[in-house]
Coordinates of C-alpha atoms and ligand atoms in Angstrom, one line a residue:
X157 CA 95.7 185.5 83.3
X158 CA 97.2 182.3 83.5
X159 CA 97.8 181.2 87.0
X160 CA 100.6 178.3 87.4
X161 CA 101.2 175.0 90.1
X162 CA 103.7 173.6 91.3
X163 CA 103.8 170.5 93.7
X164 CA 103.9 171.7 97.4
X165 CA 106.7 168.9 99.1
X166 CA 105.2 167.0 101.8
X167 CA 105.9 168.0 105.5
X168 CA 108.8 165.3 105.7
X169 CA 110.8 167.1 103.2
X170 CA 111.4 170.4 105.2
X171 CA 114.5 170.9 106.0
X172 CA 115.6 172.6 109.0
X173 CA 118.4 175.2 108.6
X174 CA 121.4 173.1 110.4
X175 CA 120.4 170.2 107.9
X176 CA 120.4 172.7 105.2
X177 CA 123.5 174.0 106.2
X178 CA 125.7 170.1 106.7
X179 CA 124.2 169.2 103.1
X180 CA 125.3 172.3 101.6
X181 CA 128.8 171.7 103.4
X182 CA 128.9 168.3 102.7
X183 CA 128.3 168.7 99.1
X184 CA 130.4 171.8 98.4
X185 CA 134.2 172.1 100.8
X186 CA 134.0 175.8 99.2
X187 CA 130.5 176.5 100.5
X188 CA 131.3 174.9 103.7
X189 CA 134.1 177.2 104.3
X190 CA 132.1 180.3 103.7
X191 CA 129.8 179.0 106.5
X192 CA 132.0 179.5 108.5
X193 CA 132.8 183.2 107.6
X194 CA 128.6 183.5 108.2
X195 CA 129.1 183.1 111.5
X196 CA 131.7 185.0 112.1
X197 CA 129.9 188.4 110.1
X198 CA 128.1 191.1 112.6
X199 CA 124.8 191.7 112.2
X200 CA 123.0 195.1 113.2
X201 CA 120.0 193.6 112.4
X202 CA 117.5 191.2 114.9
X203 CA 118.7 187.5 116.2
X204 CA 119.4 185.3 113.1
X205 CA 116.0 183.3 112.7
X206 CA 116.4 179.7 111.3
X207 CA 114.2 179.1 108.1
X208 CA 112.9 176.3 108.3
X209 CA 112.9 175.3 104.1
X210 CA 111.8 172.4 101.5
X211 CA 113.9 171.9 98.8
X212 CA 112.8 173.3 95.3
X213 CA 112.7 171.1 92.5
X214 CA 113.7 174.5 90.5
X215 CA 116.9 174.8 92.3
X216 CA 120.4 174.6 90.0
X217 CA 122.6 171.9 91.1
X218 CA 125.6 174.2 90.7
X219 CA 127.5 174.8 93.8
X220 CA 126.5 178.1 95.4
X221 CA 129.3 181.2 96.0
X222 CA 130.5 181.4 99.4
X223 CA 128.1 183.6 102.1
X224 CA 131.2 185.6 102.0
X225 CA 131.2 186.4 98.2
X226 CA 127.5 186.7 97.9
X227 CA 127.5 189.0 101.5
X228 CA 130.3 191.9 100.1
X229 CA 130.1 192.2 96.5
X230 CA 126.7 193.7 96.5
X231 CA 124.8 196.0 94.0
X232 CA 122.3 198.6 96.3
X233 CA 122.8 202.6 95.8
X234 CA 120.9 203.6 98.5
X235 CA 123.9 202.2 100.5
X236 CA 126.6 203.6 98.2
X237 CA 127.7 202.5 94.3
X238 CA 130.9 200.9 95.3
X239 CA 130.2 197.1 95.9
X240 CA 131.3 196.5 99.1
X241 CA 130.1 199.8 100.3
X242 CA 126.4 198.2 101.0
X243 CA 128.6 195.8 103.2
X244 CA 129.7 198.3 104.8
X245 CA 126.6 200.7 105.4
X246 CA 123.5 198.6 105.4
X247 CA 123.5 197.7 109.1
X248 CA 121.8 200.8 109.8
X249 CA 118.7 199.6 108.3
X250 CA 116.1 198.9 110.8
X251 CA 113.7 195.9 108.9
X252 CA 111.2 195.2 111.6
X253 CA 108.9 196.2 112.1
X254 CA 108.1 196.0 108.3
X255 CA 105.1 196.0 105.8
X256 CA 104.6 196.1 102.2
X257 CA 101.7 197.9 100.5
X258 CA 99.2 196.2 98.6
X259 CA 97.3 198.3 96.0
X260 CA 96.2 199.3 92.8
X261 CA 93.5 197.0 90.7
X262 CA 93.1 194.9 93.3
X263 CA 89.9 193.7 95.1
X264 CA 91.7 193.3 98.8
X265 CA 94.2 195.7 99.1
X266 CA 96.2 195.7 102.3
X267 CA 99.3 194.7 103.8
X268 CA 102.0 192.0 104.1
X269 CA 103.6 192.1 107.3
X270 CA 107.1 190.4 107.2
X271 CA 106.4 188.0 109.8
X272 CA 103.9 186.8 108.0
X273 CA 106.1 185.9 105.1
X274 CA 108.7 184.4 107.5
X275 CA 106.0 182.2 109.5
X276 CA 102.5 181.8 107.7
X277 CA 104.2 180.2 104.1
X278 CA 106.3 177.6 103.0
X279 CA 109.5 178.7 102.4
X280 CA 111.5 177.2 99.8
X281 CA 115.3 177.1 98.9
X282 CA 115.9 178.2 95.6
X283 CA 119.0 178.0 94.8
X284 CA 119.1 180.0 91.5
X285 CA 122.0 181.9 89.1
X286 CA 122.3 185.4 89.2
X287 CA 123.3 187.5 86.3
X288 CA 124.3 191.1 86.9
X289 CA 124.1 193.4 83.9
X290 CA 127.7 194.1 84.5
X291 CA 128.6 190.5 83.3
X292 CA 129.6 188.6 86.5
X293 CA 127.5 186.3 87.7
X294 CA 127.3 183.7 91.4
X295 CA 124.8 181.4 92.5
X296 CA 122.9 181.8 95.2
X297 CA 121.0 179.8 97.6
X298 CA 117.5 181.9 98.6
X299 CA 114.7 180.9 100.5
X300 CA 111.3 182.3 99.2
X301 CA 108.2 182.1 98.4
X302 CA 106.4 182.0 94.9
X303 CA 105.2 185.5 94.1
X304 CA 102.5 183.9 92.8
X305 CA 101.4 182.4 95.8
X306 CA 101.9 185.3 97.7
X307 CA 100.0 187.6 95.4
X308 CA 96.9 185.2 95.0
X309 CA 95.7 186.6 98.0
X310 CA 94.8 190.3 97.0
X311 CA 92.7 189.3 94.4
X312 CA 94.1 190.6 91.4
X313 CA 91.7 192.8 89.2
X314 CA 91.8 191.5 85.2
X315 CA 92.4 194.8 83.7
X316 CA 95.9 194.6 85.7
X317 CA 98.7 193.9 82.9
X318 CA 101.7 194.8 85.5
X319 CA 102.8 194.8 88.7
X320 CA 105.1 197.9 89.9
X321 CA 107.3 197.1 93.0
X322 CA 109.3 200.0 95.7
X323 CA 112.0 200.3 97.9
X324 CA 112.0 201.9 100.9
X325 CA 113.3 205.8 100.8
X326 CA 114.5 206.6 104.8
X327 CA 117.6 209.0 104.2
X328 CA 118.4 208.7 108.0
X329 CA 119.4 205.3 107.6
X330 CA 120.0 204.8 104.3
X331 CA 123.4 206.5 103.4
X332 CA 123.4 206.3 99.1
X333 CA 119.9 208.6 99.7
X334 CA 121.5 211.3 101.5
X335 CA 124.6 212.4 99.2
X336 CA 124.2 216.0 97.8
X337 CA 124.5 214.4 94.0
X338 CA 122.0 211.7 94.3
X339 CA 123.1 208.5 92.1
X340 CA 119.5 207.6 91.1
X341 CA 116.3 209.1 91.7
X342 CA 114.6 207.4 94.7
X343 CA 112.8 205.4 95.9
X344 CA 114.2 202.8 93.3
X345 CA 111.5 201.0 91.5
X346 CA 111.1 198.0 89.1
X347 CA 108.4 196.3 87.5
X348 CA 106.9 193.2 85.7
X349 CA 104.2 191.7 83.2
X350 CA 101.7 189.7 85.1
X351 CA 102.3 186.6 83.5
X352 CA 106.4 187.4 84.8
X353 CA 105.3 187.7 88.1
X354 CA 103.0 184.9 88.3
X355 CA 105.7 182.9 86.8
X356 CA 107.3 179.9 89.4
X357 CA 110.6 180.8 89.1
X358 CA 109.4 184.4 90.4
X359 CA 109.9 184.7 94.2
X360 CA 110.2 187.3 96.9
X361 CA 113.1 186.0 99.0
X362 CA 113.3 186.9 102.7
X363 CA 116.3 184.1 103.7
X364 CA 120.1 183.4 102.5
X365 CA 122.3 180.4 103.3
X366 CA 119.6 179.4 105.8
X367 CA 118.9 182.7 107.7
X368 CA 117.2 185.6 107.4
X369 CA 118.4 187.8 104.2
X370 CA 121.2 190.3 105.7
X371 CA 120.6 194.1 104.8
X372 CA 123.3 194.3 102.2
X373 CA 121.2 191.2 100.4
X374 CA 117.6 193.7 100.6
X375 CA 116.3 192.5 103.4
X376 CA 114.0 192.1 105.1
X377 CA 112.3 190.8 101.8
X378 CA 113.5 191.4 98.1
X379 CA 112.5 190.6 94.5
X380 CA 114.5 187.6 92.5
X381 CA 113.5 186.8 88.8
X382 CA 116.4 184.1 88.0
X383 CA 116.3 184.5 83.9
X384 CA 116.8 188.6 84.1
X385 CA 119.7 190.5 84.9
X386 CA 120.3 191.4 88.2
X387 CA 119.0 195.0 88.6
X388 CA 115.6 193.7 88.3
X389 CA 115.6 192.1 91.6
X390 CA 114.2 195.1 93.4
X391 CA 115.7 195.0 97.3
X392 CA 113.9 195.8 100.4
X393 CA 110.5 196.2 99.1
X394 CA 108.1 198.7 100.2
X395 CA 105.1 198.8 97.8
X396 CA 103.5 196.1 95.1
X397 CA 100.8 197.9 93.2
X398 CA 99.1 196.2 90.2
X399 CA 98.4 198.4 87.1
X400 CA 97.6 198.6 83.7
X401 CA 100.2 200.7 82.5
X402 CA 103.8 199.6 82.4
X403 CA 105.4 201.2 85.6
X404 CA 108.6 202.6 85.4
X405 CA 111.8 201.2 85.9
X406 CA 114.8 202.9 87.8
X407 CA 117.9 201.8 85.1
X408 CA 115.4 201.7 82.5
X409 CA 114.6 205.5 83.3
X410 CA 118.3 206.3 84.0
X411 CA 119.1 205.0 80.5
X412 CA 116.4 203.5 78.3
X413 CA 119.1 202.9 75.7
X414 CA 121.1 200.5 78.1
X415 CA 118.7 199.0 80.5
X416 CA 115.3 197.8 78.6
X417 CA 112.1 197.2 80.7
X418 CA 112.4 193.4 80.2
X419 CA 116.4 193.1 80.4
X420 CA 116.0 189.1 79.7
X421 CA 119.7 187.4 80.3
X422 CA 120.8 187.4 76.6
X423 CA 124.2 186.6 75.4
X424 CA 123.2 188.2 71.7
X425 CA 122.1 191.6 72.8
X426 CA 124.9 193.3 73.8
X427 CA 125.1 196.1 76.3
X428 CA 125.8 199.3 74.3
X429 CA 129.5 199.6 76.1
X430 CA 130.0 195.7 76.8
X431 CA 129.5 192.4 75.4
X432 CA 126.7 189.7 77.1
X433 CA 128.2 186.7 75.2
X434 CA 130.3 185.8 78.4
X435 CA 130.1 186.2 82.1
X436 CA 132.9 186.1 85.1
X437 CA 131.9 184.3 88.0
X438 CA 132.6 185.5 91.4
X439 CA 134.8 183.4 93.5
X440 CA 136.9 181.7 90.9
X441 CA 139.3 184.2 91.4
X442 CA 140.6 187.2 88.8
X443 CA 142.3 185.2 86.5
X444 CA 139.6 182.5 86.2
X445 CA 138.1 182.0 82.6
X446 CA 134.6 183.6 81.8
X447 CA 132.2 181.2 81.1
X448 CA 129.6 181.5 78.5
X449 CA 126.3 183.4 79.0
X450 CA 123.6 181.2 78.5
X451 CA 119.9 182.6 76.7
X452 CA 117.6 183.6 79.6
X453 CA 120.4 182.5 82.0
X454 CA 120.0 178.9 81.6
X455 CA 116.5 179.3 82.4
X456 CA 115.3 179.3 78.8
X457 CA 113.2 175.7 79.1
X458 CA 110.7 177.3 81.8
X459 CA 110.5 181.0 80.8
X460 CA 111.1 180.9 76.7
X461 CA 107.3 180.8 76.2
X462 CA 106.5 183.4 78.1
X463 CA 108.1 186.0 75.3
X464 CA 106.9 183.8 71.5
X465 CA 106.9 185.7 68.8
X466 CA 108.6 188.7 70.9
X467 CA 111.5 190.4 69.0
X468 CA 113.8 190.3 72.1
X469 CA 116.2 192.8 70.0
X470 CA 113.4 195.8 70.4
X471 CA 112.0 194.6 73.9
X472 CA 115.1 193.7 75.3
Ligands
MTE189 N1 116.7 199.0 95.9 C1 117.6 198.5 95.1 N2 117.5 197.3 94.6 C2 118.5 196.8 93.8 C3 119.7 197.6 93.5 C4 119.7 198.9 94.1 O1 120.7 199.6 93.8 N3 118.7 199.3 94.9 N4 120.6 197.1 92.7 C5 120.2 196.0 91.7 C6 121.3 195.4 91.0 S1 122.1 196.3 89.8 C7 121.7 194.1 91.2 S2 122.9 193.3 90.3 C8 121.1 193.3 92.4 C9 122.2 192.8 93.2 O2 121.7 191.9 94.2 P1 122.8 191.3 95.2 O3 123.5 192.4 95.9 O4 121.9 190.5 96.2 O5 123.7 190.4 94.5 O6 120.2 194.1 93.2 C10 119.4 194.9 92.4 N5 118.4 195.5 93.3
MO190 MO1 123.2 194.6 88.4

């Protein structure tokens, strides 16, 4: 399994959030505004934690959607299918304290405790595109940590081929989980090759916009994978477990014949009721032009390799 590197910055290029903040203000008046609309937004969830972040050299130098854009128009059933509804009902989450499971062919299974991930790694701001299956698209700027680094740690087994991922399943809190005509079968659960997840684009984020992720975004820790669309990013994880087998895949369950297991951003595989080729992007308003889709989502240089000689029409 190959196992990637990336340069760690030196010490003097952390950022602290209110640094991370003035630069993202200072380069973008739209950004800056939505900072403001941060500050403004109630959170049921524990005192906002500053992250302290380096900058990614993988980060997209497109300007990043307002906290308010990326903060209501959310995707996450277990809080209702409406896209402001996880706005809405997600502060009933309780995220601390929090663990994820560790298991399957593994040599050291065990736990990752949340504070661990905010305090014990470097976190980095990633400031990727996201591409939702439902062709709109924003950019967002994470902070995360490499899966890969994060994952080093357990020991992974060579027979393991995959890694599954889970969300949490509390009905008390969770609203989407309780209706009589349940949406999805729960808990939701996604999954990638090994050589996807040791990938360093691949990162489990636990910060947005320079704070800790707010429930609606999956906190207190989610998946991102930056070249596939959107539902992969598996929010408020639960469980990692390595395997052999393929897991299984909530959309990909739902509907094998829409959602495919690798569901690579591709603007020539069309959904089977709507065209990839083009994208809206949130925030530039309901009139504003689509822009074109772009092969892995403009990620193509890093992660092509990774599927040669794939036919991306059969495994899409
Ligand atoms: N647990 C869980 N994770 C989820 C979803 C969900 O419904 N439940 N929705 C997915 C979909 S379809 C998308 S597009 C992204 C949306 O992430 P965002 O709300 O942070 O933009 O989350 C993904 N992760
Ligand atoms: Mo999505």
């Amino acid at each position: 399994m190959p196992v990637y590197r990336y340069p760690v910055p030196p010490a003097s290029e952390i950022t602290p959030k209110s640094v991370f903040l003035n630069r993202r203000a200072f380069m973008a008046g739209a950004a800056g505004l939505a900072l403001a609309g941060a500050s403004g937004t109630a959170r049921a969830e524990e005192e906002r934690q500053k992250l302290a972040t380096v900058s990614s050299p993988l980060s997209t130098d497109e300007t990043p959607n307002s906290y308010e854009d990326i903060t209501t128009y959310n995707n996450f059933y277990e809080f209702g299918t409406g896209k402001g509804d996880p706005a809405k009902n997600a502060g009933s989450l309780t995220t601390r304290p929090w663990t994820i499971e560790v298991g399957g062919l593994v040599n050291n299974p065990g736990t990752i405790d949340i504070e661990d991930l905010l305090t014990k790694y470097t976190l980095e701001d990633r400031i990727y595109r996201h591409r939702c299956v439902e062709a709109w698209s924003m950019v967002i700027p994470w902070a995360g940590i490499p899966l890969a680094s994060i994952i080093d740690k357990f020991d992974v087994q060579g027979s393991a081929k995959y890694v599954a991922f889970e969300t949490l399943v509390r009905p008390e809190e969770m609203t989407g989980q309780n209706s009589t005509f349940p949406i999805l079968p729960w808990p939701y659960v996604e999954g990638l090759r090994m050589d996807e997840a040791m990938h360093p684009l691949t990162i489990l984020a636990v910060g947005l916009y320079g704070e800790t992720l707010p429930n609606q975004s999956g906190a207190p820790v989610r998946l991102v994978v930056p070249w596939k669309y959107g539902f992969k990013g598996i929010k408020s994880i639960v469980k990692i477990s390595f395997t052999e087998e393929q897991p299984p895949a909530t959309w990909n369950m739902q509907n094998p014949r829409e959602y495919g297991f690798y569901s690579n951003v591709n603007p020539n595989v069309d959904h089977p009721r709507w065209s990839q080729a083009t994208e809206r992007r949130i925030g530039g308003g309901l009139f504003a032009s689509r822009i074109d889709t772009q092969m892995f989502n403009g990620y193509g240089d890093q992660v092509a390799s990774l599927y040669e000689g794939m036919d991306l029409k059969k495994y899409f």
